[in-house]
Amino acid sequence: MLNDRGKEVQDLREAMQPQVEGSAGDQQPGATLSVILVSFNTRELTLSCLGHLYSLELPSRTEVWLVDNGSQDNSAHHVREAFPNVSLICNEQNLGFSRAVNMALKRCSGRFALLLNTDCFPEPSAVAELLRVMESRPSVGIAAGSLLHSNGRPQNSFGRAPTLGTELLPKALLEVLLPSRFPSKRRPPSVPMEVESVVGAFLMVRRKAWEEVGLLDEGYFFFLEETDWCVRMRKGRWSVLHVPQARAVHLQGGSAAAQGAAARIEFYRSRYRFFRLHRGELAAATLKGGLILKGFCNLVFSGLMGVLPLPWTSKWRDRNRIHREILIWHLKGCPQGWGLERG
């Protein structure tokens, strides 16, 4: 028998466990594909994305998982009503993207998993194209598609893993002057191409690969978790592939997009973690010093532009506010309490 204190601890642990919903028939044993979405206060986007997903060319044995990170907009209820076949994992709080995805990866049964942002809408055959490439190339651990703006312009979908050069020098200039070393959307490939890193909004991963390399690093709350995964995949001798024929419109209108300075701070935090893990402490310290200097220059320049009587003055004032908050965060020692909202 548990004493009163032991019973309280057990009750607390049970309360912290995520709710998992979905019938055994929905969570298909031996599914070909498991589609995983994570939502946080993006109800309308999530519903639109799920509706679009079911209109695509998908394998007959496909299961869909949605991990809701403690949304306050009743997302889970609406998904439950509109899409009863979706397997829901409902967290009481925002646990971050990596941890949420890992919850689904641990429970899903697919030979492949598709990570799909709720603001990402693949073309009809895009998922099937990613799956075809993965099945025909057994050495590929991760394959990701080509992301587009709603007007068809290409977004950044792939590139080099971060280095001091890419983070401290003008990246656009590197891509123009050294396109073979710094591939980008400026010269998109016409056929599948091995790359160092891909953007995780529309990303397919092989079960065997993630079981060998490991799940997403939960030390990243948001941003660069997929970049870290790609680097670890390549170290584990798995290829990372960009598949231009698998196209998807990416609205970039998810929960982080509206967070302004908080999202930027979270991006800086993730960059520093990536450098400590993959480039070393000296490189991480050099990066931080360089970005603080760049941030100060950006603060001064945006402040000057914000006082000029020009049509875009308010835009520069907004930028100045963000640069100021980021610089203050650095000067305070990068405290953990700043950044995106956590549970």
mmCIF file of C-alpha atoms in Angstrom:
data_model
loop_
_atom_site.group_PDB
_atom_site.id
_atom_site.type_symbol
_atom_site.label_atom_id
_atom_site.label_comp_id
_atom_site.label_asym_id
_atom_site.label_seq_id
_atom_site.Cartn_x
_atom_site.Cartn_y
_atom_site.Cartn_z
ATOM 1 C CA MET A 1 0.000 0.000 0.000
ATOM 2 C CA LEU A 2 1.212 3.524 -0.806
ATOM 3 C CA ASN A 3 1.394 6.043 2.023
ATOM 4 C CA ASP A 4 -0.331 9.409 1.551
ATOM 5 C CA ARG A 5 2.825 11.074 0.225
ATOM 6 C CA GLY A 6 3.452 8.244 -2.229
ATOM 7 C CA LYS A 7 -0.150 8.414 -3.410
ATOM 8 C CA GLU A 8 0.190 12.180 -4.031
ATOM 9 C CA VAL A 9 3.346 11.650 -6.111
ATOM 10 C CA GLN A 10 1.681 8.898 -8.138
ATOM 11 C CA ASP A 11 -1.406 11.055 -8.774
ATOM 12 C CA LEU A 12 0.824 13.945 -9.879
ATOM 13 C CA ARG A 13 2.757 11.744 -12.305
ATOM 14 C CA GLU A 14 -0.467 10.403 -13.788
ATOM 15 C CA ALA A 15 -1.844 13.923 -14.195
ATOM 16 C CA MET A 16 1.289 14.977 -16.095
ATOM 17 C CA GLN A 17 1.003 12.141 -18.603
ATOM 18 C CA PRO A 18 -0.362 13.220 -21.995
ATOM 19 C CA GLN A 19 -3.821 12.076 -23.006
ATOM 20 C CA VAL A 20 -3.650 9.725 -25.978
ATOM 21 C CA GLU A 21 -6.795 9.298 -28.037
ATOM 22 C CA GLY A 22 -7.590 7.216 -31.103
ATOM 23 C CA SER A 23 -8.910 3.732 -31.656
ATOM 24 C CA ALA A 24 -6.671 0.747 -32.253
ATOM 25 C CA GLY A 25 -7.943 0.718 -35.816
ATOM 26 C CA ASP A 26 -6.694 4.262 -36.359
ATOM 27 C CA GLN A 27 -3.229 3.467 -34.999
ATOM 28 C CA GLN A 28 -2.475 0.897 -37.664
ATOM 29 C CA PRO A 29 0.016 -1.831 -36.804
ATOM 30 C CA GLY A 30 2.663 -1.908 -39.506
ATOM 31 C CA ALA A 31 1.448 1.243 -41.246
ATOM 32 C CA THR A 32 3.425 2.421 -44.260
ATOM 33 C CA LEU A 33 3.295 6.084 -43.268
ATOM 34 C CA SER A 34 2.694 7.946 -40.021
ATOM 35 C CA VAL A 35 1.905 11.650 -40.491
ATOM 36 C CA ILE A 36 2.763 13.760 -37.426
ATOM 37 C CA LEU A 37 1.549 17.299 -36.779
ATOM 38 C CA VAL A 38 2.133 19.514 -33.731
ATOM 39 C CA SER A 39 -0.272 22.311 -32.824
ATOM 40 C CA PHE A 40 -0.125 25.190 -30.375
ATOM 41 C CA ASN A 41 -2.989 27.684 -30.572
ATOM 42 C CA THR A 42 -3.327 27.264 -34.350
ATOM 43 C CA ARG A 43 -6.837 25.799 -34.498
ATOM 44 C CA GLU A 44 -7.928 27.081 -37.900
ATOM 45 C CA LEU A 45 -4.602 26.288 -39.556
ATOM 46 C CA THR A 46 -4.625 22.817 -38.015
ATOM 47 C CA LEU A 47 -8.144 22.059 -39.231
ATOM 48 C CA SER A 48 -7.328 23.359 -42.716
ATOM 49 C CA CYS A 49 -4.111 21.355 -42.845
ATOM 50 C CA LEU A 50 -5.838 18.125 -41.794
ATOM 51 C CA GLY A 51 -8.620 18.651 -44.322
ATOM 52 C CA HIS A 52 -6.043 19.209 -47.038
ATOM 53 C CA LEU A 53 -3.996 16.206 -45.924
ATOM 54 C CA TYR A 54 -6.866 13.786 -46.437
ATOM 55 C CA SER A 55 -7.268 15.022 -50.023
ATOM 56 C CA LEU A 56 -3.721 13.973 -50.979
ATOM 57 C CA GLU A 57 -2.382 10.797 -52.544
ATOM 58 C CA LEU A 58 -1.506 8.770 -49.443
ATOM 59 C CA PRO A 59 -0.664 5.091 -48.924
ATOM 60 C CA SER A 60 -3.660 2.946 -48.009
ATOM 61 C CA ARG A 61 -2.033 2.217 -44.659
ATOM 62 C CA THR A 62 -1.552 5.747 -43.364
ATOM 63 C CA GLU A 63 -2.083 6.890 -39.789
ATOM 64 C CA VAL A 64 -2.276 10.512 -38.678
ATOM 65 C CA TRP A 65 -1.091 11.803 -35.321
ATOM 66 C CA LEU A 66 -1.694 15.260 -33.868
ATOM 67 C CA VAL A 67 0.174 16.361 -30.747
ATOM 68 C CA ASP A 68 -1.502 19.387 -29.167
ATOM 69 C CA ASN A 69 0.873 21.321 -26.925
ATOM 70 C CA GLY A 70 -1.623 22.700 -24.430
ATOM 71 C CA SER A 71 -3.509 24.971 -26.844
ATOM 72 C CA GLN A 72 -5.944 27.425 -25.271
ATOM 73 C CA ASP A 73 -8.095 27.734 -28.408
ATOM 74 C CA ASN A 74 -9.907 24.399 -28.019
ATOM 75 C CA SER A 75 -7.955 22.902 -30.930
ATOM 76 C CA ALA A 76 -8.137 19.327 -29.665
ATOM 77 C CA HIS A 77 -11.918 19.401 -29.283
ATOM 78 C CA HIS A 78 -12.462 20.674 -32.821
ATOM 79 C CA VAL A 79 -10.033 18.145 -34.303
ATOM 80 C CA ARG A 80 -11.739 15.369 -32.359
ATOM 81 C CA GLU A 81 -15.112 16.404 -33.785
ATOM 82 C CA ALA A 82 -14.003 16.974 -37.381
ATOM 83 C CA PHE A 83 -11.416 14.197 -37.760
ATOM 84 C CA PRO A 84 -12.255 11.261 -35.465
ATOM 85 C CA ASN A 85 -9.671 9.042 -37.202
ATOM 86 C CA VAL A 86 -6.787 11.248 -36.085
ATOM 87 C CA SER A 87 -4.850 9.906 -33.096
ATOM 88 C CA LEU A 88 -4.587 12.756 -30.592
ATOM 89 C CA ILE A 89 -1.940 13.316 -27.954
ATOM 90 C CA CYS A 90 -3.044 16.167 -25.691
ATOM 91 C CA ASN A 91 -0.422 17.774 -23.479
ATOM 92 C CA GLU A 92 -1.391 19.998 -20.578
ATOM 93 C CA GLN A 93 1.330 22.506 -21.448
ATOM 94 C CA ASN A 94 3.639 23.588 -24.253
ATOM 95 C CA LEU A 95 6.463 21.043 -24.223
ATOM 96 C CA GLY A 96 8.210 22.284 -27.362
ATOM 97 C CA PHE A 97 8.329 20.912 -30.886
ATOM 98 C CA SER A 98 10.983 18.218 -30.438
ATOM 99 C CA ARG A 99 9.406 16.663 -27.381
ATOM 100 C CA ALA A 100 5.963 16.701 -28.984
ATOM 101 C CA VAL A 101 7.179 15.005 -32.174
ATOM 102 C CA ASN A 102 9.070 12.419 -30.150
ATOM 103 C CA MET A 103 5.873 11.493 -28.314
ATOM 104 C CA ALA A 104 4.286 10.553 -31.623
ATOM 105 C CA LEU A 105 7.413 8.848 -32.979
ATOM 106 C CA LYS A 106 7.478 6.587 -29.916
ATOM 107 C CA ARG A 107 3.860 5.545 -30.483
ATOM 108 C CA CYS A 108 3.461 5.448 -34.264
ATOM 109 C CA SER A 109 3.840 2.282 -36.333
ATOM 110 C CA GLY A 110 4.816 3.574 -39.780
ATOM 111 C CA ARG A 111 7.942 2.483 -41.638
ATOM 112 C CA PHE A 112 8.233 6.165 -42.497
ATOM 113 C CA ALA A 113 7.078 9.249 -40.618
ATOM 114 C CA LEU A 114 6.121 12.551 -42.229
ATOM 115 C CA LEU A 115 6.605 15.653 -40.102
ATOM 116 C CA LEU A 116 4.150 18.240 -41.397
ATOM 117 C CA ASN A 117 3.719 21.766 -40.069
ATOM 118 C CA THR A 118 0.124 22.845 -39.610
ATOM 119 C CA ASP A 119 0.799 25.805 -41.934
ATOM 120 C CA CYS A 120 2.140 23.571 -44.717
ATOM 121 C CA PHE A 121 -0.017 22.371 -47.621
ATOM 122 C CA PRO A 122 1.609 19.804 -49.954
ATOM 123 C CA GLU A 123 0.637 19.471 -53.606
ATOM 124 C CA PRO A 124 -1.527 16.398 -54.422
ATOM 125 C CA SER A 125 1.324 14.011 -55.265
ATOM 126 C CA ALA A 126 4.022 15.538 -53.034
ATOM 127 C CA VAL A 127 3.781 13.042 -50.173
ATOM 128 C CA ALA A 128 3.716 10.135 -52.626
ATOM 129 C CA GLU A 129 6.833 11.541 -54.323
ATOM 130 C CA LEU A 130 8.742 11.740 -51.045
ATOM 131 C CA LEU A 131 7.704 8.190 -50.215
ATOM 132 C CA ARG A 132 8.727 6.943 -53.670
ATOM 133 C CA VAL A 133 12.191 8.449 -53.284
ATOM 134 C CA MET A 134 12.611 7.028 -49.787
ATOM 135 C CA GLU A 135 11.581 3.533 -50.872
ATOM 136 C CA SER A 136 13.860 3.580 -53.926
ATOM 137 C CA ARG A 137 16.917 4.820 -52.001
ATOM 138 C CA PRO A 138 17.429 2.747 -48.854
ATOM 139 C CA SER A 139 20.434 4.832 -47.759
ATOM 140 C CA VAL A 140 18.312 7.976 -47.352
ATOM 141 C CA GLY A 141 17.404 8.704 -43.745
ATOM 142 C CA ILE A 142 15.631 12.027 -44.302
ATOM 143 C CA ALA A 143 13.993 13.488 -47.403
ATOM 144 C CA ALA A 144 12.256 16.846 -47.526
ATOM 145 C CA GLY A 145 10.332 18.693 -50.167
ATOM 146 C CA SER A 146 10.478 22.119 -51.755
ATOM 147 C CA LEU A 147 8.706 24.860 -49.782
ATOM 148 C CA LEU A 148 6.920 27.673 -51.597
ATOM 149 C CA HIS A 149 5.229 30.927 -50.711
ATOM 150 C CA SER A 150 1.545 31.149 -51.603
ATOM 151 C CA ASN A 151 2.484 33.053 -54.781
ATOM 152 C CA GLY A 152 4.809 30.250 -55.885
ATOM 153 C CA ARG A 153 8.116 31.894 -54.966
ATOM 154 C CA PRO A 154 10.603 29.430 -53.451
ATOM 155 C CA GLN A 155 11.441 29.515 -49.765
ATOM 156 C CA ASN A 156 14.581 28.290 -48.083
ATOM 157 C CA SER A 157 14.125 24.515 -48.038
ATOM 158 C CA PHE A 158 17.699 23.243 -47.704
ATOM 159 C CA GLY A 159 21.248 24.443 -47.227
ATOM 160 C CA ARG A 160 24.506 24.124 -45.354
ATOM 161 C CA ALA A 161 24.508 23.246 -41.681
ATOM 162 C CA PRO A 162 25.414 26.386 -39.696
ATOM 163 C CA THR A 163 29.071 27.401 -39.429
ATOM 164 C CA LEU A 164 30.726 30.590 -38.238
ATOM 165 C CA GLY A 165 30.900 31.667 -41.869
ATOM 166 C CA THR A 166 27.204 31.196 -42.584
ATOM 167 C CA GLU A 167 26.141 32.882 -39.339
ATOM 168 C CA LEU A 168 28.504 35.851 -39.230
ATOM 169 C CA LEU A 169 28.999 36.656 -42.921
ATOM 170 C CA PRO A 170 26.258 37.804 -45.324
ATOM 171 C CA LYS A 171 24.689 34.486 -46.274
ATOM 172 C CA ALA A 172 23.134 35.863 -49.450
ATOM 173 C CA LEU A 173 26.559 36.964 -50.672
ATOM 174 C CA LEU A 174 28.012 33.501 -50.014
ATOM 175 C CA GLU A 175 25.168 31.914 -51.969
ATOM 176 C CA VAL A 176 25.741 34.219 -54.942
ATOM 177 C CA LEU A 177 29.549 34.033 -55.043
ATOM 178 C CA LEU A 178 29.959 30.356 -54.088
ATOM 179 C CA PRO A 179 26.785 28.579 -55.223
ATOM 180 C CA SER A 180 28.403 25.138 -55.339
ATOM 181 C CA ARG A 181 29.518 25.399 -51.711
ATOM 182 C CA PHE A 182 26.408 27.195 -50.497
ATOM 183 C CA PRO A 183 23.421 25.730 -52.397
ATOM 184 C CA SER A 184 20.184 27.634 -51.945
ATOM 185 C CA LYS A 185 16.820 28.544 -53.427
ATOM 186 C CA ARG A 186 18.632 30.973 -55.742
ATOM 187 C CA ARG A 187 19.657 28.021 -57.931
ATOM 188 C CA PRO A 188 17.246 25.244 -57.015
ATOM 189 C CA PRO A 189 18.067 21.751 -58.297
ATOM 190 C CA SER A 190 15.785 19.992 -60.759
ATOM 191 C CA VAL A 191 16.457 16.490 -59.406
ATOM 192 C CA PRO A 192 16.817 15.071 -55.870
ATOM 193 C CA MET A 193 20.062 16.279 -54.326
ATOM 194 C CA GLU A 194 22.018 15.300 -51.231
ATOM 195 C CA VAL A 195 22.318 18.261 -48.860
ATOM 196 C CA GLU A 196 23.635 18.933 -45.368
ATOM 197 C CA SER A 197 20.350 20.124 -43.910
ATOM 198 C CA VAL A 198 16.684 20.600 -44.764
ATOM 199 C CA VAL A 199 13.832 22.619 -43.283
ATOM 200 C CA GLY A 200 11.519 20.445 -41.215
ATOM 201 C CA ALA A 201 8.125 21.830 -42.260
ATOM 202 C CA PHE A 202 7.623 18.970 -44.754
ATOM 203 C CA LEU A 203 10.073 16.228 -43.867
ATOM 204 C CA MET A 204 9.965 12.435 -44.167
ATOM 205 C CA VAL A 205 12.173 10.211 -42.015
ATOM 206 C CA ARG A 206 12.861 6.475 -42.137
ATOM 207 C CA ARG A 207 12.101 4.446 -39.006
ATOM 208 C CA LYS A 208 15.323 2.460 -39.250
ATOM 209 C CA ALA A 209 17.273 5.718 -39.380
ATOM 210 C CA TRP A 210 15.671 7.334 -36.350
ATOM 211 C CA GLU A 211 15.963 4.100 -34.398
ATOM 212 C CA GLU A 212 19.714 4.054 -35.120
ATOM 213 C CA VAL A 213 20.471 7.762 -34.767
ATOM 214 C CA GLY A 214 17.941 8.628 -32.086
ATOM 215 C CA LEU A 215 14.913 10.879 -31.843
ATOM 216 C CA LEU A 216 14.914 14.663 -32.044
ATOM 217 C CA ASP A 217 17.066 16.361 -29.403
ATOM 218 C CA GLU A 218 14.610 17.681 -26.817
ATOM 219 C CA GLY A 219 17.170 20.260 -25.711
ATOM 220 C CA TYR A 220 15.882 22.343 -28.634
ATOM 221 C CA PHE A 221 12.540 23.845 -27.662
ATOM 222 C CA PHE A 222 11.936 25.288 -31.128
ATOM 223 C CA PHE A 223 14.192 25.928 -34.174
ATOM 224 C CA LEU A 224 17.168 23.923 -35.497
ATOM 225 C CA GLU A 225 15.984 20.596 -34.114
ATOM 226 C CA GLU A 226 15.729 19.258 -37.657
ATOM 227 C CA THR A 227 19.161 20.684 -38.534
ATOM 228 C CA ASP A 228 20.658 18.867 -35.566
ATOM 229 C CA TRP A 229 18.863 15.688 -36.697
ATOM 230 C CA CYS A 230 20.258 16.037 -40.229
ATOM 231 C CA VAL A 231 23.802 16.439 -38.911
ATOM 232 C CA ARG A 232 23.420 13.364 -36.714
ATOM 233 C CA MET A 233 21.922 11.408 -39.621
ATOM 234 C CA ARG A 234 24.923 12.212 -41.806
ATOM 235 C CA LYS A 235 27.320 11.283 -39.021
ATOM 236 C CA GLY A 236 25.460 7.966 -38.834
ATOM 237 C CA ARG A 237 26.024 7.462 -42.602
ATOM 238 C CA TRP A 238 22.436 8.221 -43.592
ATOM 239 C CA SER A 239 21.856 10.565 -46.528
ATOM 240 C CA VAL A 240 19.765 13.724 -46.296
ATOM 241 C CA LEU A 241 17.917 14.538 -49.512
ATOM 242 C CA HIS A 242 16.141 17.555 -50.945
ATOM 243 C CA VAL A 243 13.384 16.464 -53.356
ATOM 244 C CA PRO A 244 12.341 19.430 -55.544
ATOM 245 C CA GLN A 245 9.445 17.561 -57.178
ATOM 246 C CA ALA A 246 7.699 17.248 -53.789
ATOM 247 C CA ARG A 247 6.309 20.751 -53.458
ATOM 248 C CA ALA A 248 4.330 22.311 -50.626
ATOM 249 C CA VAL A 249 2.986 25.782 -49.895
ATOM 250 C CA HIS A 250 4.321 26.950 -46.530
ATOM 251 C CA LEU A 251 2.375 29.883 -45.106
ATOM 252 C CA GLN A 252 4.829 30.544 -42.275
ATOM 253 C CA GLY A 253 1.846 31.547 -40.189
ATOM 254 C CA GLY A 254 2.172 29.132 -37.285
ATOM 255 C CA SER A 255 2.408 29.828 -33.574
ATOM 256 C CA ALA A 256 6.028 31.064 -33.617
ATOM 257 C CA ALA A 257 5.556 33.511 -36.493
ATOM 258 C CA ALA A 258 3.525 35.934 -34.386
ATOM 259 C CA GLN A 259 5.917 35.937 -31.423
ATOM 260 C CA GLY A 260 8.349 38.600 -32.703
ATOM 261 C CA ALA A 261 11.323 39.076 -30.409
ATOM 262 C CA ALA A 262 10.463 35.960 -28.387
ATOM 263 C CA ALA A 263 10.818 33.761 -31.472
ATOM 264 C CA ARG A 264 14.072 35.460 -32.461
ATOM 265 C CA ILE A 265 15.499 34.899 -28.980
ATOM 266 C CA GLU A 266 14.514 31.235 -29.176
ATOM 267 C CA PHE A 267 16.305 30.998 -32.522
ATOM 268 C CA TYR A 268 19.477 32.475 -31.005
ATOM 269 C CA ARG A 269 19.260 30.032 -28.100
ATOM 270 C CA SER A 270 18.959 27.092 -30.502
ATOM 271 C CA ARG A 271 21.907 28.328 -32.566
ATOM 272 C CA TYR A 272 24.112 28.467 -29.499
ATOM 273 C CA ARG A 273 23.097 24.932 -28.516
ATOM 274 C CA PHE A 274 23.817 23.665 -32.029
ATOM 275 C CA PHE A 275 27.280 25.219 -32.000
ATOM 276 C CA ARG A 276 28.151 23.869 -28.554
ATOM 277 C CA LEU A 277 27.160 20.355 -29.632
ATOM 278 C CA HIS A 278 28.568 20.269 -33.163
ATOM 279 C CA ARG A 279 31.209 23.022 -33.462
ATOM 280 C CA GLY A 280 32.663 23.233 -29.955
ATOM 281 C CA GLU A 281 32.627 25.707 -27.063
ATOM 282 C CA LEU A 282 35.158 28.056 -28.681
ATOM 283 C CA ALA A 283 33.078 28.345 -31.854
ATOM 284 C CA ALA A 284 29.942 28.900 -29.769
ATOM 285 C CA ALA A 285 31.617 31.702 -27.814
ATOM 286 C CA THR A 286 32.915 33.271 -31.034
ATOM 287 C CA LEU A 287 29.441 33.096 -32.543
ATOM 288 C CA LYS A 288 27.874 34.773 -29.526
ATOM 289 C CA GLY A 289 30.412 37.597 -29.563
ATOM 290 C CA GLY A 290 29.973 38.128 -33.292
ATOM 291 C CA LEU A 291 26.176 38.154 -33.082
ATOM 292 C CA ILE A 292 26.208 40.628 -30.195
ATOM 293 C CA LEU A 293 28.347 42.969 -32.312
ATOM 294 C CA LYS A 294 26.048 42.509 -35.314
ATOM 295 C CA GLY A 295 23.042 43.070 -33.085
ATOM 296 C CA PHE A 296 24.436 46.364 -31.806
ATOM 297 C CA CYS A 297 25.055 47.558 -35.375
ATOM 298 C CA ASN A 298 21.519 46.513 -36.364
ATOM 299 C CA LEU A 299 20.122 48.370 -33.347
ATOM 300 C CA VAL A 300 21.891 51.606 -34.293
ATOM 301 C CA PHE A 301 20.974 51.366 -37.983
ATOM 302 C CA SER A 302 17.305 50.535 -37.379
ATOM 303 C CA GLY A 303 17.116 53.334 -34.811
ATOM 304 C CA LEU A 304 18.373 55.852 -37.363
ATOM 305 C CA MET A 305 15.980 54.574 -40.029
ATOM 306 C CA GLY A 306 13.121 54.734 -37.551
ATOM 307 C CA VAL A 307 13.362 58.509 -37.136
ATOM 308 C CA LEU A 308 13.426 59.365 -40.838
ATOM 309 C CA PRO A 309 10.174 60.685 -42.361
ATOM 310 C CA LEU A 310 9.737 57.724 -44.703
ATOM 311 C CA PRO A 311 6.737 55.486 -45.508
ATOM 312 C CA TRP A 312 8.367 52.464 -43.869
ATOM 313 C CA THR A 313 9.421 54.234 -40.647
ATOM 314 C CA SER A 314 7.093 52.143 -38.459
ATOM 315 C CA LYS A 315 8.593 48.942 -39.860
ATOM 316 C CA TRP A 316 12.067 50.064 -38.852
ATOM 317 C CA ARG A 317 10.813 51.007 -35.395
ATOM 318 C CA ASP A 318 9.457 47.489 -34.978
ATOM 319 C CA ARG A 319 12.810 46.074 -36.035
ATOM 320 C CA ASN A 320 14.582 48.382 -33.614
ATOM 321 C CA ARG A 321 12.407 47.140 -30.748
ATOM 322 C CA ILE A 322 13.223 43.517 -31.604
ATOM 323 C CA HIS A 323 16.962 44.226 -31.904
ATOM 324 C CA ARG A 324 16.848 46.024 -28.554
ATOM 325 C CA GLU A 325 15.161 43.092 -26.792
ATOM 326 C CA ILE A 326 17.626 40.603 -28.271
ATOM 327 C CA LEU A 327 20.592 42.749 -27.212
ATOM 328 C CA ILE A 328 19.206 43.142 -23.678
ATOM 329 C CA TRP A 329 18.724 39.366 -23.491
ATOM 330 C CA HIS A 330 22.386 38.877 -24.385
ATOM 331 C CA LEU A 331 23.582 41.502 -21.902
ATOM 332 C CA LYS A 332 21.565 39.817 -19.143
ATOM 333 C CA GLY A 333 23.380 36.550 -19.830
ATOM 334 C CA CYS A 334 20.757 34.876 -22.054
ATOM 335 C CA PRO A 335 18.295 33.996 -19.233
ATOM 336 C CA GLN A 336 16.103 30.933 -19.720
ATOM 337 C CA GLY A 337 12.902 32.801 -18.893
ATOM 338 C CA TRP A 338 13.054 34.735 -22.168
ATOM 339 C CA GLY A 339 11.917 33.336 -25.510
ATOM 340 C CA LEU A 340 8.880 31.360 -26.578
ATOM 341 C CA GLU A 341 6.235 30.452 -24.025
ATOM 342 C CA ARG A 342 6.934 27.219 -22.211
ATOM 343 C CA GLY A 343 4.710 25.022 -20.119
#
